[in-house]
C-alpha positions as CSV (number, residue, x, y, z in Angstrom):
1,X,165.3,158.2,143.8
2,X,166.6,158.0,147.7
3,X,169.4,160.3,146.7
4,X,167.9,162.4,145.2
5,X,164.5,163.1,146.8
6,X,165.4,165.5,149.8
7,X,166.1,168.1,146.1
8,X,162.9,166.7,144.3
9,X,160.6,167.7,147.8
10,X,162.4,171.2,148.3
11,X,161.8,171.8,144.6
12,X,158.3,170.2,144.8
13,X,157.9,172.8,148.2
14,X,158.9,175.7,146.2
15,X,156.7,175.2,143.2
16,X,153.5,173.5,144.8
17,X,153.2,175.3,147.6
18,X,151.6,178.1,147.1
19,X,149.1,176.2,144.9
20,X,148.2,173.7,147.4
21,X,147.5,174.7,150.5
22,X,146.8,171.7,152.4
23,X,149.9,169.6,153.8
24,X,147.8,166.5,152.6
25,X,148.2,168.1,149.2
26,X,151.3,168.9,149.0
27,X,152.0,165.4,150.0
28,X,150.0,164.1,147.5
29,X,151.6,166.1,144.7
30,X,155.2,165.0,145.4
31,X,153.8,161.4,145.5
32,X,152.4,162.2,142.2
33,X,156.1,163.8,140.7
34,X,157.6,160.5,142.2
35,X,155.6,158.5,140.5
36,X,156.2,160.4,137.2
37,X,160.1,159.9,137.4
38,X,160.0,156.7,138.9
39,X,161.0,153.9,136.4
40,X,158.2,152.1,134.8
41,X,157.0,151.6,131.5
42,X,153.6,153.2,132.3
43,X,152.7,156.5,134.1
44,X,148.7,156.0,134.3
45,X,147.5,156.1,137.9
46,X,147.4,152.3,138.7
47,X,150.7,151.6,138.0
48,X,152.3,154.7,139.6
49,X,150.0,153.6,143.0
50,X,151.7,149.9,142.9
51,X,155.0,150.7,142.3
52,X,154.8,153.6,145.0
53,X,152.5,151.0,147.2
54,X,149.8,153.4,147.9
55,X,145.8,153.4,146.5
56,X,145.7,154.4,143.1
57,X,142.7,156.4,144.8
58,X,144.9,158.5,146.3
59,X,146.6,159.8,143.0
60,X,143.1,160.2,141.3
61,X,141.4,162.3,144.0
62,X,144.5,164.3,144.3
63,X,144.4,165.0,140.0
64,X,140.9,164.7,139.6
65,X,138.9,166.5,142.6
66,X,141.0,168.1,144.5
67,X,140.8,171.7,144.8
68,X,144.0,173.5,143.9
69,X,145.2,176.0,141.1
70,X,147.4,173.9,138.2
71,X,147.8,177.7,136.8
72,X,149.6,179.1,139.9
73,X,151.9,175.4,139.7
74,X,152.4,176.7,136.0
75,X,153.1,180.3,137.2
76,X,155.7,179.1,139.5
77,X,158.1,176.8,137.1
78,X,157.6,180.1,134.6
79,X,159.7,182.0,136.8
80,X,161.8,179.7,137.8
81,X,162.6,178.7,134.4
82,X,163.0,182.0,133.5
83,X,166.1,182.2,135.9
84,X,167.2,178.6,135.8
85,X,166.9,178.5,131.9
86,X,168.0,182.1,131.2
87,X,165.4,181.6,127.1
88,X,166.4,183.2,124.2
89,X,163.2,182.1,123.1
90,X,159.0,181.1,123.9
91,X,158.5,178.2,121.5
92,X,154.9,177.6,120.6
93,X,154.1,174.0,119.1
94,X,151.3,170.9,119.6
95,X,151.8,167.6,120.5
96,X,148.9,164.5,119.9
97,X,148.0,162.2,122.1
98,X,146.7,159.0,120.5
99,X,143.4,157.5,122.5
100,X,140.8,154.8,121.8
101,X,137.3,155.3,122.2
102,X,135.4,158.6,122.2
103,X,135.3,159.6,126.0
104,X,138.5,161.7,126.8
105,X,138.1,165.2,126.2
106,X,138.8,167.2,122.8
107,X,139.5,163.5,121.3
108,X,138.6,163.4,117.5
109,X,139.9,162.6,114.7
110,X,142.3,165.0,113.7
111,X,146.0,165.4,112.5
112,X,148.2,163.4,115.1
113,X,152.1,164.2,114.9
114,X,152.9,161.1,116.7
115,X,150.9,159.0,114.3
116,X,152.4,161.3,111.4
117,X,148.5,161.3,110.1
118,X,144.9,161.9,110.8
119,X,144.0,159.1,113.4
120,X,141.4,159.7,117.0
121,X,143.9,161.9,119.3
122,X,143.7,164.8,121.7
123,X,146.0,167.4,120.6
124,X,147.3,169.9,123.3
125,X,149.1,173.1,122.6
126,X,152.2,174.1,125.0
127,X,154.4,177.4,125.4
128,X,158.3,176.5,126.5
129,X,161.2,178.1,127.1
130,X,164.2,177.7,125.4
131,X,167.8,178.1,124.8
132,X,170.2,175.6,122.9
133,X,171.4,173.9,125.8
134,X,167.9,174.0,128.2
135,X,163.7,173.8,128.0
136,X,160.8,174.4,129.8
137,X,157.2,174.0,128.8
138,X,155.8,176.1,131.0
139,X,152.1,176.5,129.7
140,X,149.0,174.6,128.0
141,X,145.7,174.1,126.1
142,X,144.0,171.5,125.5
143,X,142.7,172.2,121.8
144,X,139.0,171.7,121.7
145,X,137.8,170.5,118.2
146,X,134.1,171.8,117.0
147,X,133.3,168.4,117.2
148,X,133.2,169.5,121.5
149,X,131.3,172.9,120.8
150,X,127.8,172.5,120.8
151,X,128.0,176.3,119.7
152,X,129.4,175.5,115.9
153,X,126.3,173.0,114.6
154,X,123.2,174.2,114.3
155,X,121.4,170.9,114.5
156,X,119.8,170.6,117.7
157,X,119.5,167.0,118.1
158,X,123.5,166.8,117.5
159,X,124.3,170.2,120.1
160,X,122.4,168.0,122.6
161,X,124.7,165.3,122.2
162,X,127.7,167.2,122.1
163,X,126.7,168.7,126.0
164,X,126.5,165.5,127.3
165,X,129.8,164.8,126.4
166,X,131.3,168.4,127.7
167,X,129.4,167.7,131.1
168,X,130.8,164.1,131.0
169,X,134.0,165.8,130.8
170,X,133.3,168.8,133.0
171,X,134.8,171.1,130.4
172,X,133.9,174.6,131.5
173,X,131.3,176.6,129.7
174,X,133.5,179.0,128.3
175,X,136.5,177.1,127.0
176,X,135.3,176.4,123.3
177,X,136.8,175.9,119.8
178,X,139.2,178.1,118.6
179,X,142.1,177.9,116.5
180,X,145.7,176.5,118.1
181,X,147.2,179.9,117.3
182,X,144.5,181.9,118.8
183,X,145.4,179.4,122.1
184,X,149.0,180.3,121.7
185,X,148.4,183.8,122.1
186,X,146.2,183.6,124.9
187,X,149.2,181.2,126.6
188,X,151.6,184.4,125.8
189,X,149.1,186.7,127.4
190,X,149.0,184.8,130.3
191,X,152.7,184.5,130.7
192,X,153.5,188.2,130.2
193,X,150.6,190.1,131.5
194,X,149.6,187.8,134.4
195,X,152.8,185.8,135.2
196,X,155.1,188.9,134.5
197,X,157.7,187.2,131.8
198,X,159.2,189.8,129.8
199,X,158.3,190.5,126.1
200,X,161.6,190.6,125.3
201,X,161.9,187.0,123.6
202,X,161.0,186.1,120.2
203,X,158.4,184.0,119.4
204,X,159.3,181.0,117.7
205,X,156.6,178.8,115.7
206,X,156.2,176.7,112.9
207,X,154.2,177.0,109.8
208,X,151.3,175.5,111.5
209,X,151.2,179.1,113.9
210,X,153.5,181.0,110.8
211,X,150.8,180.8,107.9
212,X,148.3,182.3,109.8
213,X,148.3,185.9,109.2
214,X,146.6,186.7,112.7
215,X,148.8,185.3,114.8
216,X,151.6,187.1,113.3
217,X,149.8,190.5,113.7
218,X,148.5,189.3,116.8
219,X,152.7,188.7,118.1
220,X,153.2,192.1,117.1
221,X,150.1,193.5,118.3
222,X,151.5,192.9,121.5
223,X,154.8,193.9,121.6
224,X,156.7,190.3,120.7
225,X,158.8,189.6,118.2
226,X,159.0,186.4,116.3
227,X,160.6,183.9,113.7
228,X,157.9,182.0,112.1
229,X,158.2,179.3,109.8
230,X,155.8,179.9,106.6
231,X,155.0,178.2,103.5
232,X,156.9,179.7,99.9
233,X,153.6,180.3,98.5
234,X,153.1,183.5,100.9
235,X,153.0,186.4,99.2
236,X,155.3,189.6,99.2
237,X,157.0,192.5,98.2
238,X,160.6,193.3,97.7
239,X,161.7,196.0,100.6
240,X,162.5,198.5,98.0
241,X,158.9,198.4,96.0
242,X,157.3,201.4,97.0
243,X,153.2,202.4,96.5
244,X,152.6,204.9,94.4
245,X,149.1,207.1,94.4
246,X,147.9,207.8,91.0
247,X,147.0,211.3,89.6
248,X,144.5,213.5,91.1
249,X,141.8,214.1,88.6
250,X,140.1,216.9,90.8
251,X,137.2,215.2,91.3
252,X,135.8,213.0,94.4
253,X,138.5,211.1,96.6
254,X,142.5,211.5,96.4
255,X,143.3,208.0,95.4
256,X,144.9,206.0,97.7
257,X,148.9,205.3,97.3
258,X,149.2,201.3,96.3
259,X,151.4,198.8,94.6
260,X,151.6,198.9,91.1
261,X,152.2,195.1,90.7
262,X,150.8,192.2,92.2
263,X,153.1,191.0,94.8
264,X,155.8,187.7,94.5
265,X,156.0,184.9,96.5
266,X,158.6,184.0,98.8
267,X,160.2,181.4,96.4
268,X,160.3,183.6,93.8
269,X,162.2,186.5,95.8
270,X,164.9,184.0,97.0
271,X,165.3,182.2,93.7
272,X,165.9,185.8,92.2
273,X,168.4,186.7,94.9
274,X,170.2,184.0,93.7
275,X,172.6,181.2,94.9
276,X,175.3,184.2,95.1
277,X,173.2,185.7,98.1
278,X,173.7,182.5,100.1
279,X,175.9,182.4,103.0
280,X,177.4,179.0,105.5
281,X,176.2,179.5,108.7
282,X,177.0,176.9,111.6
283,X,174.2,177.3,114.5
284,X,175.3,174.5,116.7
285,X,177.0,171.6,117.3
286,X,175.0,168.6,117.0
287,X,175.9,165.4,117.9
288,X,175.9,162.7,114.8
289,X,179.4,162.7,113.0
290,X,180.3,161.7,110.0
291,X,182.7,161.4,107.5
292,X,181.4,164.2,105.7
293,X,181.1,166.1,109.3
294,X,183.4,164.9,111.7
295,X,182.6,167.4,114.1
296,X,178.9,167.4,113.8
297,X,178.4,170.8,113.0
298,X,174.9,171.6,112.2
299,X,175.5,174.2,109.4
300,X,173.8,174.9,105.8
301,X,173.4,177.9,103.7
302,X,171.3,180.7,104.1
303,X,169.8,184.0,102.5
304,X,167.9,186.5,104.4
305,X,166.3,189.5,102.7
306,X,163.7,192.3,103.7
307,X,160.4,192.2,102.2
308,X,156.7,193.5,102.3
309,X,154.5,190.2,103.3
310,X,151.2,191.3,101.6
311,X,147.8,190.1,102.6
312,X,143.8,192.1,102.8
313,X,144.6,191.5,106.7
314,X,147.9,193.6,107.2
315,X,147.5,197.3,107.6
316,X,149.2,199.3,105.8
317,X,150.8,202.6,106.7
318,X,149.1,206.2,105.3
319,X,151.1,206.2,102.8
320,X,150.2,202.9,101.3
321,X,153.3,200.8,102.6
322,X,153.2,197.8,104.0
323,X,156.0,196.8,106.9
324,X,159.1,195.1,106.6
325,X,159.9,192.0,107.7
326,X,163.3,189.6,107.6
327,X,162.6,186.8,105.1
328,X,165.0,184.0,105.9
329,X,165.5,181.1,103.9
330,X,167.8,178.2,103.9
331,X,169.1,176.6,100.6
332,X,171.1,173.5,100.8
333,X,174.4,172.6,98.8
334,X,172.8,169.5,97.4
335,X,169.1,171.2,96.5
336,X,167.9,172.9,93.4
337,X,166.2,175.1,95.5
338,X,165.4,176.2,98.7
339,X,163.8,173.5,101.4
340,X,162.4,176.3,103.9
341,X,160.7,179.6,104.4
342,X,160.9,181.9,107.8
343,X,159.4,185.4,108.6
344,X,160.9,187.5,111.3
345,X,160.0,190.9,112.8
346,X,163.4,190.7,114.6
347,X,165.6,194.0,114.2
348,X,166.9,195.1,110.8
349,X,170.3,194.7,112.6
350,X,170.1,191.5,113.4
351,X,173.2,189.2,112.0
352,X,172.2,186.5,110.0
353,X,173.9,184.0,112.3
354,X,171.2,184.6,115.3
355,X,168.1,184.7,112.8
356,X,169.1,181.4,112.1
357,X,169.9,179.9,115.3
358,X,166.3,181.2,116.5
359,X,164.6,180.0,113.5
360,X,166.3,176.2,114.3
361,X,165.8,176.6,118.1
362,X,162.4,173.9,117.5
363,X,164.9,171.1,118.0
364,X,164.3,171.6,121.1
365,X,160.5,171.4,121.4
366,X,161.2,167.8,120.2
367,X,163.4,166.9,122.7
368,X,160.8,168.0,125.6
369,X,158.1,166.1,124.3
370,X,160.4,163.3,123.3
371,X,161.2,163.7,127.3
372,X,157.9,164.0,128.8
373,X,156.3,161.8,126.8
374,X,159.0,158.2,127.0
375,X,160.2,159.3,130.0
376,X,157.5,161.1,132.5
377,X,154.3,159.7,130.7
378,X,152.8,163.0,129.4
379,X,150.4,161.0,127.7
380,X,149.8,158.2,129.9
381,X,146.9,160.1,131.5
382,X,143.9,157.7,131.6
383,X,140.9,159.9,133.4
384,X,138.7,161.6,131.3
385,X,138.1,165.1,133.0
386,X,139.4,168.8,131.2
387,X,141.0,169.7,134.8
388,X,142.3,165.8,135.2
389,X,144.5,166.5,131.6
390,X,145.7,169.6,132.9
391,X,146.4,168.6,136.0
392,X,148.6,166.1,135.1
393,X,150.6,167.9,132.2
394,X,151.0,170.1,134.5
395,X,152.6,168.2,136.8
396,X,154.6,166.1,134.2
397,X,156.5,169.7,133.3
398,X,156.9,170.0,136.9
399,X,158.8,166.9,136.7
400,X,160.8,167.5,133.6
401,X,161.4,170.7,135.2
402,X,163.0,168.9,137.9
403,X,165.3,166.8,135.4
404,X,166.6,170.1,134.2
405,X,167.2,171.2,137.7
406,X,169.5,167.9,137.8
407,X,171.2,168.5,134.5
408,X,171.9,172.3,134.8
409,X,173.3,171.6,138.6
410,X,173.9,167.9,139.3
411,X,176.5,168.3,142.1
412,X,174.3,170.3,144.3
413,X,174.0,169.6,148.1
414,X,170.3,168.1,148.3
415,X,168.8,170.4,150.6
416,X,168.8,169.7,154.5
């Protein structure tokens, strides 16, 4: 850390500052990223406080009450990522937090990915940017389940209870219950209308953000393409099926142009395509070797057609059509059928080679939270305040930020 830390107070400088005004602050928050990358099994604020040898006080004021902007912190690693990183990609997933007890907020029982089932967790939702090689998570929700919105019961005697808790928790008025994917695209709003990231950059998700129907038109509705993954079941037509209007009688309405059939699913399109549609495709080189792979080449087979999702929700075209989409799917060697399902609004000239690699691009997302969570503490946070939580993810992707800042430029002078 003595090495390093002239680097981790100029970066600190350039991404605090203009959030925190006050030189006590700005103190405060590099004490806080040093305590965050300083070894120790726990992150909570009583064990950062000892092994920096300061009161844990200190570190609590600083994340609890203090009064500066954890959006403008945000903001700044945004733009620096968006040199430092260069993304192909924004990557939208969740992450759980496991808790006991009922107090923190948003906790409930609900799906937990780190438990790998339902269990009492808060679950927050992040945006990051990515490339093969390099990550950022640059924004965050805390998902607030109805259980926290005395707006979604009707029973008063239970909406009373449920204030207590969101004033115990100093979760602002407005911030209620809404769906993870309607929090990504308020996170991608944020990033490109208010911070000023460009739209260019797909939208990668999984099925958990891919199956809704809304957050795909919602992507699209503002300008962002994406590769989403989605379950076989979705329904669809083949690119070539074309709505047809029937004859005019003469009499009231023209009938509207519309499909003559019911649409497939995805499974069924790529199981009529055929194994002879598949193609190898290698999309990066991994790291686990074997005698089957000796050079670790993450590769598998592939189809990737163009097809009409069809829902009620999509709208459709005057003439009855509904848009095309890629429909990527990979099909191993050693399965009987395919294993998994993407949609992409990416360019009909788009080589098969890069659909894939930005419909794999996830591993990444695994490898942050794997980061930020055994490494920095992400969710070691103990206090049980709405800003507190933010404040400190926050500042945990400041300090993974800084790690990457290490790895992509480890030789570096430290600044004088």
């Amino acid at each position: 850390m003595t090495r390093i830390r002239p680097r981790l107070e100029a970066f600190a400088g350039q991404m605090l500052g203009p959030a925190l005004r006050r030189a006590e602050q700005r103190v405060n928050g590099e004490l806080y990223l040093r305590g965050l990358l300083t070894d120790g099994a726990r992150k909570s604020m009583q064990p950062m406080a000892q092994r920096l040898g300061v009161d844990h006080q200190r570190l609590q004021q600083f994340v609890s009450s203090s009064t500066w902007d954890y959006a403008t912190v945000r903001a700044n690693v945004a733009q620096w990522a968006l040199g430092a990183v260069s993304p192909d990609a924004y990557v939208v997933d969740d992450v759980g937090f496991p808790k006991d007890g009922d107090a923190s907020p948003g906790v409930a029982r609900q799906y937990c990915g780190a438990l790998g089932k339902t269990g009492n967790c808060q679950v927050g939702v992040s945006v990051h940017l990515v490339t093969d090689t390099a990550s950022a998570a640059v924004d965050w929700r805390l998902f607030v389940p109805e259980s926290w919105d005395d707006t979604t019961t009707k029973d008063p005697v239970a909406a009373a209870r449920i204030r207590v808790r969101r004033a115990r928790s100093k979760i602002p008025d407005d911030v209620r219950h809404v769906q993870k994917w309607r929090l990504a695209l308020d996170m991608l709003d944020e990033m490109t209308a208010t911070w000023g990231l460009p739209t260019d950059r797909p939208v990668v998700a999984d099925a958990g953000y891919g199956d809704a129907t809304g957050f795909r038109l919602g992507l699209t509705a503002r300008g962002l393409s994406y590769v989403v993954a989605v379950k076989p079941t979705t329904s669809a037509y083949p690119a070539d099926a074309v709505p047809i209007a029937p004859a005019y009688t003469g009499r009231g309405r023209p009938p509207v142009p519309r499909y003559r059939d019911d649409p497939d699913n995805l499974h069924t399109l790529v199981m009529a395509a055929g194994r002879d549609a598949l193609r190898q495709v290698t999309w990066r080189q991994g790291t686990r070797r074997t005698k089957g792979n000796p050079t670790a080449k993450m590769r598998s087979r592939f189809v990737a057609l163009r097809v009409r999702p069809a829902n009620r929700d999509i709208p459709r075209a005057h003439d009855g059509s509904l848009p095309t989409v890629w429909l990527l799917a990979e099909w191993p060697p050693d399965k009987d059928e395919p294993t998994d399902y993407w949609l992409s609004t990416l360019p009909e000239t788009t080589p098969l080679k890069t659909l894939v690699r930005l419909a794999k691009i996830r591993w990444r997302i695994e490898h942050d939270y794997r980061e930020l969570k055994t490494g920095l503490g992400l969710d070691h946070f103990e206090g049980r305040s709405y800003q507190g939580w933010h404040r400190h993810v926050t500042l945990t992707a400041l300090a993974q930020a800084f790690c990457t800042l290490l790895r992509l430029d480890p030789k570096a002078d430290a600044p004088a």
